[in-house]
CSV table of C-alpha atoms in Angstrom, one decimal:
chain,number,residue,atom,x,y,z
A,18,MET,CA,10.9,87.4,105.9
A,19,THR,CA,13.2,85.9,103.3
A,20,ASP,CA,11.8,88.5,100.7
A,21,LYS,CA,13.1,91.3,103.0
A,22,ARG,CA,16.2,89.8,103.1
A,23,MET,CA,16.2,89.6,98.9
A,24,ASP,CA,15.3,93.1,99.0
A,25,TYR,CA,18.0,94.1,101.2
A,26,SER,CA,20.5,92.0,99.3
A,27,SER,CA,19.9,93.1,96.5
A,28,GLU,CA,20.3,96.9,97.2
A,29,ILE,CA,24.1,96.2,98.8
A,30,ASP,CA,24.1,94.9,95.1
A,31,LYS,CA,24.1,98.4,94.2
A,32,LEU,CA,27.2,99.1,95.8
A,33,LYS,CA,30.0,99.2,94.2
A,34,TYR,CA,32.3,99.3,96.9
A,35,SER,CA,29.7,98.2,100.5
A,36,SER,CA,33.1,97.8,103.5
A,37,THR,CA,34.0,101.6,103.5
A,38,GLU,CA,33.3,101.7,106.6
A,39,ARG,CA,34.5,104.1,109.4
A,40,VAL,CA,34.5,105.4,112.7
A,41,PHE,CA,33.1,109.8,112.5
A,42,GLU,CA,33.1,111.8,116.0
A,43,GLY,CA,31.2,115.1,116.5
A,44,VAL,CA,29.8,117.3,119.1
A,45,ILE,CA,26.2,117.8,119.8
A,46,THR,CA,24.9,121.4,118.4
A,47,GLU,CA,21.5,120.9,119.4
A,48,VAL,CA,18.9,119.0,121.6
A,49,ASN,CA,15.2,118.9,121.1
A,50,ASP,CA,12.3,117.0,122.0
A,51,VAL,CA,12.5,114.9,118.5
A,52,SER,CA,16.0,115.4,117.1
A,53,VAL,CA,19.6,115.6,117.7
A,54,LYS,CA,22.1,118.4,115.8
A,55,ILE,CA,25.8,116.6,114.8
A,56,ASP,CA,28.6,118.8,114.2
A,57,PHE,CA,31.4,116.1,112.2
A,58,LYS,CA,34.6,117.4,113.8
A,59,GLY,CA,37.1,118.4,110.9
A,60,ARG,CA,34.6,120.6,109.3
A,61,MET,CA,33.3,117.8,107.4
A,62,GLY,CA,29.4,118.7,107.7
A,63,LYS,CA,26.3,117.9,109.7
A,64,MET,CA,23.5,116.3,110.5
A,65,ASP,CA,20.3,115.9,111.9
A,66,ILE,CA,18.8,112.8,113.5
A,67,PRO,CA,15.9,111.6,115.0
A,68,ARG,CA,16.5,111.5,118.7
A,69,ARG,CA,15.4,108.5,119.1
A,70,LEU,CA,18.0,106.8,117.0
A,71,LEU,CA,21.1,108.4,119.7
A,72,ILE,CA,21.9,106.0,121.9
A,73,THR,CA,22.2,106.6,124.8
A,74,GLU,CA,21.9,106.2,128.8
A,75,TYR,CA,20.4,109.5,129.7
A,76,ASP,CA,19.6,113.3,128.7
A,77,PRO,CA,22.0,113.9,125.6
A,78,LYS,CA,23.7,117.6,126.5
A,79,VAL,CA,24.9,120.2,123.9
A,80,GLY,CA,29.0,120.0,123.8
A,81,GLU,CA,29.0,116.1,124.3
A,82,GLU,CA,30.8,113.8,121.6
A,83,VAL,CA,29.5,111.0,119.6
A,84,GLY,CA,30.8,108.5,117.7
A,85,TRP,CA,29.6,106.5,114.7
A,86,LEU,CA,30.3,104.2,112.1
A,87,MET,CA,29.3,105.6,108.3
A,88,SER,CA,30.5,104.5,105.0
A,89,TYR,CA,31.0,107.8,102.2
A,90,PRO,CA,28.4,108.2,100.0
A,91,GLU,CA,27.9,106.9,96.8
A,92,VAL,CA,25.8,107.9,94.1
A,93,LEU,CA,23.7,104.6,92.5
A,94,ASP,CA,23.0,105.9,88.6
A,95,THR,CA,23.5,108.2,86.6
A,96,GLU,CA,20.3,109.1,86.0
A,97,ALA,CA,17.9,111.7,89.3
A,98,ASN,CA,15.1,110.0,90.8
A,99,GLN,CA,12.1,111.5,89.2
A,100,LYS,CA,9.9,110.7,91.7
A,101,TYR,CA,11.5,112.6,94.8
A,102,LEU,CA,12.6,115.4,92.4
A,103,GLY,CA,9.1,116.1,91.2
A,104,ALA,CA,8.7,115.8,95.1
A,105,LEU,CA,11.2,118.5,95.7
A,106,HIS,CA,9.8,120.5,93.6
A,107,GLU,CA,6.3,120.7,94.8
A,108,TYR,CA,7.8,121.3,98.6
A,109,LYS,CA,10.1,124.1,97.3
A,110,LYS,CA,6.4,125.3,95.5
A,111,ARG,CA,4.2,125.6,98.9
A,112,MET,CA,7.0,126.4,100.7
A,113,ALA,CA,7.7,129.8,98.8
A,114,LYS,CA,3.8,129.8,98.6
A,115,ILE,CA,4.0,130.1,102.3
A,116,ALA,CA,6.6,132.5,102.7
A,117,ALA,CA,4.7,134.9,99.6
A,118,GLU,CA,1.3,135.3,101.9
A,119,LYS,CA,3.8,135.9,105.0
A,120,GLU,CA,5.2,138.4,103.2
A,121,LYS,CA,1.8,140.0,101.8
A,122,GLY,CA,0.7,139.4,105.7
A,123,ARG,CA,3.9,141.8,107.3
A,124,THR,CA,3.2,144.5,104.1
A,125,GLN,CA,-0.9,144.3,105.0
A,126,GLU,CA,-0.4,145.5,108.6
């Protein structure tokens, strides 16, 4: 248990502005079995979260307003994380290959 606290505190120490949370609001735009899509009010973007993370006492519905505390994202390092870049590159290659195979299948029909 102590080790987890140490790891957490070291992660917080990376942030220069760790206490900038504020209330954000949005509207649910899509609900399915596993996720909820929310459009931020004020045209600030959107997010897709696992449904299990939404706090509610009943099934969520499209059009309902939601609110949450969040801070602004902060870049932690000047260098990109090579592990994630490699994984992203591989994912994009796989998706391009799948799309090419689908297109090839369509042209053969």
